[in-house]
Amino acid sequence: MLKQILSKLPRKSSKTGDHREHGGRHSAYSSVSGGGSRSSDLGTGKSGNLSLPSFAVPNSTADVGWKAANSKPNGNHVVSSYEALPAFKDVPASERQNLFIKKLNLCSVVFDFTDPTKHLKEKEIKRQMLLQLVEDVTSANGKFSDAVLQEIVKMVSANLFRSLNTQPRENKVVEGLDLEEEEPSMDPSWPHLQIVYEFLLRFIASPETDAKLAKRYVDQSFITKLLGLFDSEDPREREYLKTILHRIYGKFMAHRPFIRKAINNIFFRLIFETEKHNGIAELLEILGSIINGFALPLKEEHKVFLVRVLIPLNKPKCLAMYHQQLSYCITQFVEKDCKLADTVIRGLLKYWPITNSSKEIMFLNELEEVLEATQPTEFQRCMIPLFHQIARCLNSLHFQVAERALFFWNNDYIENLIIQNRKVILPIIFPALEKNARNHWNQAVHSLTLNVRKIFYDLDPDLFKECLLKFQENESKEDETKAKHQNTWKRLEELAENKDFSSEDTLETRKSIGNGSSG
């Protein structure tokens, strides 16, 4: 089972000893602050910690800054002049907030990274100033004011919210292609984007960020744009987005219903429209932690989310990109409410792949995890359609599908469920077992089938013999029916050769064909 869901959350570190207001002097650089306790709705069952990267802070005693002039209406800027901004230690306490805002304004200028030879000096100055801002927000001592919050969100928005240049993926999502082996597309502006993401993460996590005040700026529009970035092809960006959105969900309780709804809309577009999205796995990791913290009994809206969103997510062709995270989310529901097992299993059967063997193996893996959390009474409600499907998998010519289905008997809990209900299950799967034992082409499948047959024979020889007798009777009937069909077609061929189609012969032949078909 999935070992980590949202395993990469930053550790909470103690604040540096040299506290200051929004612009105090620089202190030794430390790892990211955790930012308060997590809400119970987020859950902590399977979360881990991530040590986020530390950035080198410039050694200069004064902050080097620059001004941007001739701003264009579309938000682009032409750099015209530069000036050195004083260090926080060199200005009075009353001026530190203004200096902090000036730095934010300067860092709001966006450079073109598609040409690595342009604005090299300016890019380096901005990078160093971003690093200083990261340290400033980390060691802040005192609540961020309304003016500062507004400028922080403005700077972050200017740098992060952009059009994603995603590559066409229509031809990538095909059967049998491992999308995880595709080389990810790295954003050339990442050296700056990473620091902006680090700044945003530390700002959200900071205990000095008042959620009641900040939610006016970290609003629904901001969150919607942040969610839009999850389709980035750069896995480093998606990792930061996952951690930041999870922090926002934990800190801004008023936004929780909106965040869940917005994520649902992304899933709906994937299922019914695009069938492609880069960030589904990361969004499901966030939801896995949220589901883990759901209170019992489950709300009806959460059950609707399971039925209308999570289970249909098994349908898209790109399932391999996020199946592990999806399986964890679905299993969490069954573990919290055992009565949902029947709903989940029947949902899997509804979307069971017909011609995609790799997806069948994923479905069988997910099915085993669900069955491990299924109670005997719920198992009995769905075992008949379930084992009709398993029987079809046992007879699959794709040896990995047949082998994976036979591995159910290696799971002690599932084997006990089968044994307890053998009088219903064995008659369903016995024909598949017998056919495999006689003529399956793969030796491993053949051996595993014999082992399963032996389990049933040793456990209940009378039932086994009864199923064998019935199988032989059905086999004899099938042989007779097949012989009738062959005789009928042979007679038709003879009549056609002789061109002797009397009305009586034709009527009699039609009746025999009809009787053979019904037989």
XYZ file of C-alpha atoms in Angstrom:
519
model
C 0.000 0.000 0.000
C 1.016 3.511 -0.440
C 3.692 4.260 2.164
C 3.368 8.023 2.033
C 0.517 10.362 1.332
C 1.622 13.946 1.454
C 4.895 12.616 2.822
C 6.765 15.710 1.808
C 5.635 18.335 4.289
C 8.190 20.707 5.807
C 9.342 20.235 9.375
C 8.463 22.896 11.884
C 11.652 24.568 13.003
C 12.150 26.929 15.881
C 12.358 30.565 14.996
C 15.778 32.164 14.970
C 16.885 33.910 18.103
C 17.300 37.227 16.366
C 13.623 38.151 15.778
C 12.603 41.327 14.073
C 9.703 43.068 12.400
C 9.110 42.641 8.686
C 12.498 44.126 8.141
C 15.006 43.216 10.820
C 18.625 42.378 10.201
C 19.429 39.069 8.493
C 19.930 36.040 10.704
C 21.473 32.654 9.995
C 19.515 30.825 7.302
C 17.477 27.875 8.533
C 15.076 25.315 7.116
C 11.458 26.188 6.469
C 9.149 26.840 9.377
C 6.312 24.408 9.833
C 3.766 27.085 10.503
C 1.448 25.950 13.261
C -0.436 22.783 13.986
C -2.422 21.034 11.318
C -6.164 20.801 11.582
C -7.713 17.478 12.446
C -9.532 17.580 9.115
C -6.206 17.129 7.357
C -5.273 13.941 9.124
C -1.802 12.877 10.152
C -2.022 9.138 9.769
C 0.454 8.611 6.947
C 2.171 11.953 6.587
C 5.898 12.376 6.784
C 8.348 15.246 6.697
C 10.395 16.838 3.964
C 13.515 18.894 4.465
C 13.109 21.664 1.934
C 16.235 23.078 0.284
C 18.157 25.900 1.912
C 19.334 28.805 -0.169
C 22.581 30.720 0.230
C 22.028 34.284 1.388
C 24.156 37.047 -0.167
C 26.998 38.257 2.009
C 26.702 41.900 1.054
C 25.986 44.308 3.871
C 23.564 46.315 1.768
C 20.686 45.016 -0.283
C 21.267 45.685 -3.956
C 18.074 46.814 -5.632
C 16.852 48.337 -8.851
C 13.945 50.280 -10.174
C 11.763 49.446 -13.118
C 10.437 52.236 -15.264
C 8.252 52.606 -18.340
C 5.803 49.912 -17.240
C 3.714 48.600 -20.074
C -0.064 48.173 -19.725
C 0.218 44.406 -20.148
C 2.320 44.063 -17.038
C 5.729 43.741 -18.702
C 8.457 46.097 -17.630
C 11.509 47.653 -19.214
C 14.410 47.877 -16.792
C 15.897 51.363 -16.970
C 17.883 52.072 -13.796
C 19.181 50.464 -10.649
C 19.878 51.611 -7.142
C 21.107 50.036 -3.944
C 18.540 49.568 -1.234
C 19.802 49.791 2.325
C 19.915 46.787 4.582
C 17.201 46.501 7.222
C 19.714 47.121 9.964
C 20.559 50.485 8.396
C 17.053 51.905 8.517
C 14.893 52.897 11.476
C 12.251 50.442 12.660
C 9.537 52.722 11.324
C 10.946 52.389 7.771
C 11.430 48.638 7.695
C 7.950 47.814 6.469
C 8.282 50.291 3.592
C 11.633 48.754 2.662
C 10.089 45.301 2.707
C 7.346 46.487 0.344
C 9.917 48.107 -1.978
C 11.735 44.788 -2.248
C 8.467 43.050 -3.090
C 7.738 45.601 -5.802
C 11.168 45.159 -7.360
C 10.770 41.375 -7.379
C 7.452 41.698 -9.194
C 9.287 42.379 -12.451
C 9.301 39.222 -14.608
C 12.200 38.425 -16.931
C 12.296 36.334 -20.069
C 14.176 33.097 -19.352
C 13.826 31.643 -22.837
C 16.966 33.589 -23.790
C 19.658 32.798 -21.190
C 21.867 35.673 -22.400
C 19.412 38.499 -21.661
C 19.377 40.576 -18.450
C 21.941 38.427 -16.674
C 22.821 41.095 -14.119
C 19.211 41.969 -13.416
C 18.242 38.320 -13.011
C 21.007 37.764 -10.487
C 20.017 40.876 -8.524
C 16.417 39.681 -8.424
C 17.472 36.179 -7.364
C 19.507 37.556 -4.461
C 16.668 39.826 -3.401
C 14.210 36.911 -3.487
C 16.550 34.956 -1.223
C 16.604 37.894 1.193
C 12.819 38.060 1.146
C 12.621 34.366 1.972
C 14.764 34.955 5.025
C 12.805 38.064 5.959
C 9.460 36.257 5.936
C 10.895 33.240 7.771
C 12.212 35.205 10.742
C 9.398 37.767 10.906
C 8.343 38.770 14.422
C 4.997 40.513 14.319
C 1.841 40.080 12.310
C 1.965 41.008 8.635
C -0.026 44.178 8.006
C -2.748 44.587 5.423
C -0.453 46.575 3.112
C 2.291 43.944 3.309
C -0.156 41.102 2.647
C -1.418 42.859 -0.451
C 2.093 43.359 -1.836
C 3.131 39.778 -1.026
C 0.228 38.331 -2.997
C 0.873 40.783 -5.836
C 4.552 39.734 -6.100
C 3.751 36.024 -5.923
C 0.990 36.362 -8.523
C 3.218 38.283 -10.933
C 5.872 35.573 -10.873
C 3.860 32.364 -10.647
C 0.640 32.895 -12.551
C 1.530 32.422 -16.198
C 0.514 30.383 -19.215
C 1.841 26.837 -19.057
C 3.541 25.624 -22.220
C 2.350 22.045 -22.001
C 3.390 19.627 -24.723
C 0.714 17.761 -26.743
C -0.085 14.504 -24.953
C -2.769 12.961 -27.128
C -0.333 10.439 -28.568
C 1.307 9.640 -25.243
C -1.751 8.296 -23.486
C -1.914 4.932 -25.145
C -2.208 1.404 -23.933
C 0.946 -0.096 -22.519
C 2.940 3.169 -22.353
C 4.552 3.911 -19.014
C 4.080 7.658 -18.714
C 6.342 7.799 -15.684
C 9.289 7.010 -17.960
C 8.626 10.106 -20.071
C 11.299 12.773 -19.643
C 9.651 15.670 -17.731
C 9.762 19.153 -19.202
C 11.763 21.499 -16.969
C 10.852 25.196 -16.798
C 13.901 27.372 -17.657
C 12.745 30.012 -15.148
C 12.859 27.517 -12.277
C 15.892 29.166 -10.536
C 13.598 32.113 -9.750
C 10.308 30.219 -9.524
C 11.682 27.907 -6.862
C 12.582 30.814 -4.587
C 9.162 32.420 -5.110
C 7.506 29.111 -4.216
C 9.739 28.856 -1.158
C 8.748 32.387 -0.175
C 5.043 31.607 -0.586
C 5.346 28.381 1.401
C 7.073 30.103 4.303
C 4.597 32.963 4.186
C 1.627 30.585 4.407
C 3.317 28.507 7.107
C 4.403 31.518 9.180
C 2.620 31.953 12.523
C 2.736 35.695 11.810
C 0.316 35.275 8.894
C -3.156 35.997 10.254
C -5.579 33.758 8.350
C -8.558 36.038 8.975
C -6.748 38.992 7.446
C -4.812 37.109 4.762
C -7.890 35.361 3.331
C -8.868 38.693 1.761
C -5.853 38.324 -0.545
C -5.322 34.562 -0.577
C -8.855 34.379 -1.915
C -10.789 32.067 -4.226
C -9.344 33.727 -7.325
C -5.799 33.215 -6.031
C -6.510 29.566 -5.183
C -8.088 28.938 -8.604
C -4.984 30.273 -10.351
C -2.775 28.213 -8.046
C -4.736 25.086 -8.945
C -4.277 25.905 -12.622
C -0.517 25.536 -12.170
C -0.902 21.863 -11.186
C -0.914 21.019 -14.892
C 2.757 22.048 -15.066
C 5.014 19.447 -16.635
C 7.799 20.276 -14.173
C 7.530 17.793 -11.258
C 9.475 20.164 -8.980
C 6.802 22.813 -9.389
C 3.978 20.339 -8.734
C 5.722 19.194 -5.550
C 5.816 22.750 -4.190
C 2.215 23.357 -5.248
C 1.087 20.219 -3.429
C 2.704 21.301 -0.167
C 1.507 24.908 -0.440
C -2.103 24.009 -1.264
C -2.169 21.570 1.619
C -0.931 24.336 3.942
C -3.599 26.702 2.629
C -6.253 24.047 3.214
C -5.056 23.608 6.787
C -4.772 27.313 7.611
C -7.733 28.880 5.803
C -10.706 26.880 7.041
C -13.168 29.137 5.234
C -11.677 28.067 1.884
C -11.913 24.315 2.464
C -15.263 23.666 0.727
C -14.167 25.794 -2.237
C -10.823 23.959 -2.554
C -12.546 20.571 -2.553
C -15.058 21.742 -5.151
C -12.338 23.239 -7.368
C -10.322 20.010 -7.237
C -13.486 18.090 -8.136
C -13.921 20.265 -11.219
C -10.386 19.423 -12.357
C -11.200 15.733 -11.962
C -14.466 16.117 -13.894
C -12.646 17.769 -16.793
C -10.160 14.911 -16.827
C -12.877 12.237 -16.816
C -15.317 13.748 -19.285
C -13.259 16.099 -21.459
C -9.458 16.128 -21.647
C -8.396 12.697 -20.290
C -5.018 14.283 -19.553
C -3.606 16.358 -16.682
C -0.153 16.389 -15.136
C -1.106 17.116 -11.533
C -3.765 14.502 -10.712
C -1.390 12.419 -8.576
C -0.407 15.450 -6.462
C -4.043 16.537 -6.019
C -4.976 13.008 -4.950
C -2.153 13.022 -2.409
C -3.670 16.138 -0.861
C -7.111 14.518 -0.854
C -5.678 11.355 0.665
C -4.603 13.336 3.700
C -7.933 15.201 3.803
C -9.931 11.951 3.602
C -7.757 10.491 6.336
C -8.998 13.264 8.615
C -12.709 13.003 7.790
C -14.843 12.703 10.912
C -17.213 9.778 11.384
C -19.930 9.197 10.399
C -19.023 10.358 6.910
C -21.024 13.244 5.509
C -23.267 12.519 2.570
C -21.306 14.957 0.377
C -18.154 12.897 0.949
C -19.921 9.695 -0.111
C -21.197 11.455 -3.232
C -17.610 12.527 -3.947
C -16.513 8.888 -3.771
C -19.228 7.687 -6.172
C -19.211 10.538 -8.681
C -15.541 11.511 -8.716
C -13.095 9.014 -7.245
C -14.495 5.769 -8.675
C -14.912 7.229 -12.218
C -11.265 8.339 -12.070
C -10.479 4.694 -12.824
C -11.801 5.260 -16.345
C -9.254 7.576 -18.095
C -6.485 6.085 -20.198
C -3.825 7.889 -18.155
C -4.777 5.946 -14.994
C -1.191 4.716 -14.573
C -0.058 8.281 -13.773
C -2.067 8.452 -10.546
C -3.450 4.988 -9.796
C -1.456 4.457 -6.608
C -2.775 7.680 -5.057
C -6.325 7.003 -6.277
C -6.317 3.513 -4.800
C -5.236 4.917 -1.447
C -8.056 7.500 -1.425
C -10.713 4.910 -2.292
C -9.437 2.413 0.264
C -9.556 5.149 2.929
C -13.311 5.430 2.409
C -13.816 1.681 2.828
C -11.696 1.647 5.976
C -13.754 4.489 7.448
C -17.154 3.062 6.439
C -17.223 -0.679 5.719
C -20.674 -0.373 4.107
C -19.076 1.420 1.170
C -17.179 -1.713 0.092
C -20.080 -2.996 -2.019
C -20.417 0.403 -3.710
C -16.694 0.565 -4.488
C -16.422 -3.001 -5.802
C -19.465 -2.639 -8.054
C -18.040 0.675 -9.269
C -14.769 -1.015 -10.217
C -16.694 -3.722 -12.062
C -18.597 -1.024 -13.965
C -15.391 0.537 -15.293
C -13.464 -2.728 -15.700
C -11.244 -2.543 -18.827
C -12.069 -4.940 -21.647
C -9.055 -4.817 -23.934
C -6.390 -3.061 -21.821
C -4.436 -5.729 -19.931
C -2.163 -3.276 -18.102
C -5.225 -1.499 -16.681
C -6.724 -4.853 -15.692
C -3.667 -5.563 -13.556
C -4.072 -2.148 -11.884
C -7.747 -2.898 -11.231
C -6.845 -6.247 -9.669
C -4.280 -4.534 -7.430
C -6.851 -1.965 -6.333
C -9.462 -4.661 -5.829
C -7.179 -6.578 -3.479
C -6.600 -3.482 -1.332
C -10.350 -2.848 -1.152
C -11.086 -6.489 -0.282
C -8.574 -6.348 2.564
C -10.756 -3.645 4.142
C -14.074 -5.376 3.338
C -16.157 -7.014 6.046
C -17.684 -10.491 5.444
C -21.270 -9.186 5.273
C -20.354 -6.608 2.603
C -18.323 -9.199 0.731
C -21.370 -11.447 0.449
C -23.396 -8.656 -1.169
C -21.099 -8.358 -4.169
C -19.275 -11.686 -4.408
C -21.345 -13.117 -7.282
C -20.637 -10.383 -9.880
C -17.143 -9.996 -8.452
C -16.120 -13.614 -9.012
C -17.722 -13.763 -12.427
C -15.210 -11.038 -13.340
C -12.365 -12.798 -11.548
C -13.212 -15.982 -13.455
C -12.826 -14.078 -16.717
C -9.460 -12.798 -15.503
C -8.380 -16.337 -14.604
C -8.939 -17.375 -18.218
C -7.159 -14.338 -19.681
C -4.633 -15.177 -22.362
C -2.455 -12.399 -20.945
C -0.523 -14.412 -18.398
C 0.067 -11.457 -16.037
C -3.670 -10.850 -15.696
C -4.379 -14.527 -14.982
C -1.420 -14.729 -12.611
C -2.492 -11.586 -10.720
C -6.016 -12.967 -10.272
C -4.626 -16.240 -8.895
C -2.511 -14.283 -6.397
C -5.714 -13.473 -4.475
C -5.314 -16.895 -2.878
C -1.944 -15.791 -1.474
C -3.731 -13.187 0.653
C -4.828 -14.877 3.871
C -7.730 -12.516 4.562
C -9.178 -12.793 1.055
C -8.641 -16.539 1.013
C -10.625 -16.838 4.256
C -13.478 -14.808 2.736
C -13.492 -17.143 -0.265
C -13.376 -20.271 1.888
C -16.272 -19.083 4.038
C -18.358 -18.567 0.895
C -16.978 -21.451 -1.179
C -20.411 -22.972 -1.887
C -21.270 -19.868 -3.905
C -17.824 -18.979 -5.267
C -16.426 -22.342 -6.361
C -19.259 -23.132 -8.846
C -18.609 -19.728 -10.457
C -14.844 -20.053 -10.886
C -14.528 -23.830 -11.278
C -14.905 -23.843 -15.102
C -12.130 -21.236 -15.351
C -9.869 -23.250 -13.062
C -10.511 -26.448 -14.974
C -9.814 -24.850 -18.354
C -6.579 -23.351 -17.058
C -5.493 -26.660 -15.575
C -6.065 -28.414 -18.895
C -4.681 -26.091 -21.508
C -3.392 -22.667 -20.390
C -0.264 -21.898 -22.360
C 1.690 -20.305 -19.462
C 3.384 -22.696 -17.062
C 3.246 -20.329 -14.071
C -0.507 -19.838 -14.504
C -0.947 -23.583 -14.922
C 0.945 -24.315 -11.660
C -0.900 -21.642 -9.666
C -4.227 -22.966 -10.948
C -3.393 -26.485 -9.755
C -2.535 -25.085 -6.317
C -5.894 -23.290 -6.069
C -7.769 -26.419 -7.204
C -5.969 -28.408 -4.524
C -7.009 -25.883 -1.849
C -10.675 -26.409 -2.693
C -10.317 -30.173 -3.046
C -8.580 -30.562 0.339
C -11.072 -28.234 1.999
C -14.326 -29.654 0.630
C -13.885 -32.717 -1.633
C -17.632 -33.291 -1.939
C -18.246 -29.773 -3.229
C -15.261 -30.088 -5.548
C -16.578 -33.366 -7.039
C -20.042 -31.881 -7.413
C -18.615 -28.920 -9.354
C -16.484 -31.253 -11.456
C -19.511 -33.402 -12.323
C -21.539 -30.368 -13.300
C -18.657 -29.043 -15.398
C -18.415 -32.389 -17.235
C -22.186 -32.398 -17.858
C -22.076 -28.865 -19.256
C -19.070 -29.828 -21.345
C -20.982 -32.807 -22.796
C -23.944 -30.563 -23.617
C -21.640 -28.086 -25.309
C -20.098 -30.882 -27.366
C -23.544 -32.098 -28.421
C -24.627 -28.591 -29.363
C -21.424 -28.052 -31.298
C -21.958 -31.350 -33.170
C -25.534 -30.324 -34.053
C -24.324 -27.021 -35.432
C -21.690 -28.743 -37.532
C -24.204 -31.238 -38.907
C -26.654 -28.476 -39.745
C -24.091 -26.419 -41.622
C -22.840 -29.521 -43.399
C -26.397 -30.250 -44.568
C -26.759 -26.686 -45.799
C -23.546 -27.019 -47.767
C -24.793 -30.250 -49.359
C -28.111 -28.635 -50.287
C -26.300 -25.664 -51.777
C -24.099 -27.926 -53.872
C -27.100 -29.876 -55.179
C -29.138 -26.685 -55.641
C -32.079 -28.671 -54.345
C -33.927 -26.188 -52.145
C -37.412 -27.545 -51.760
C -39.714 -25.691 -49.420
C -39.847 -28.629 -46.997
C -36.054 -28.984 -46.844
C -35.600 -25.273 -46.343
C -38.184 -25.151 -43.538
C -36.706 -28.203 -41.847
C -33.161 -26.809 -42.091
C -34.235 -23.473 -40.632
C -35.868 -25.242 -37.711
C -32.752 -27.299 -37.058
C -30.581 -24.150 -37.116
C -32.976 -22.474 -34.704
C -32.976 -25.463 -32.375
C -29.195 -25.657 -32.503
C -28.818 -21.981 -31.675
C -31.170 -22.219 -28.729
C -29.331 -25.296 -27.498
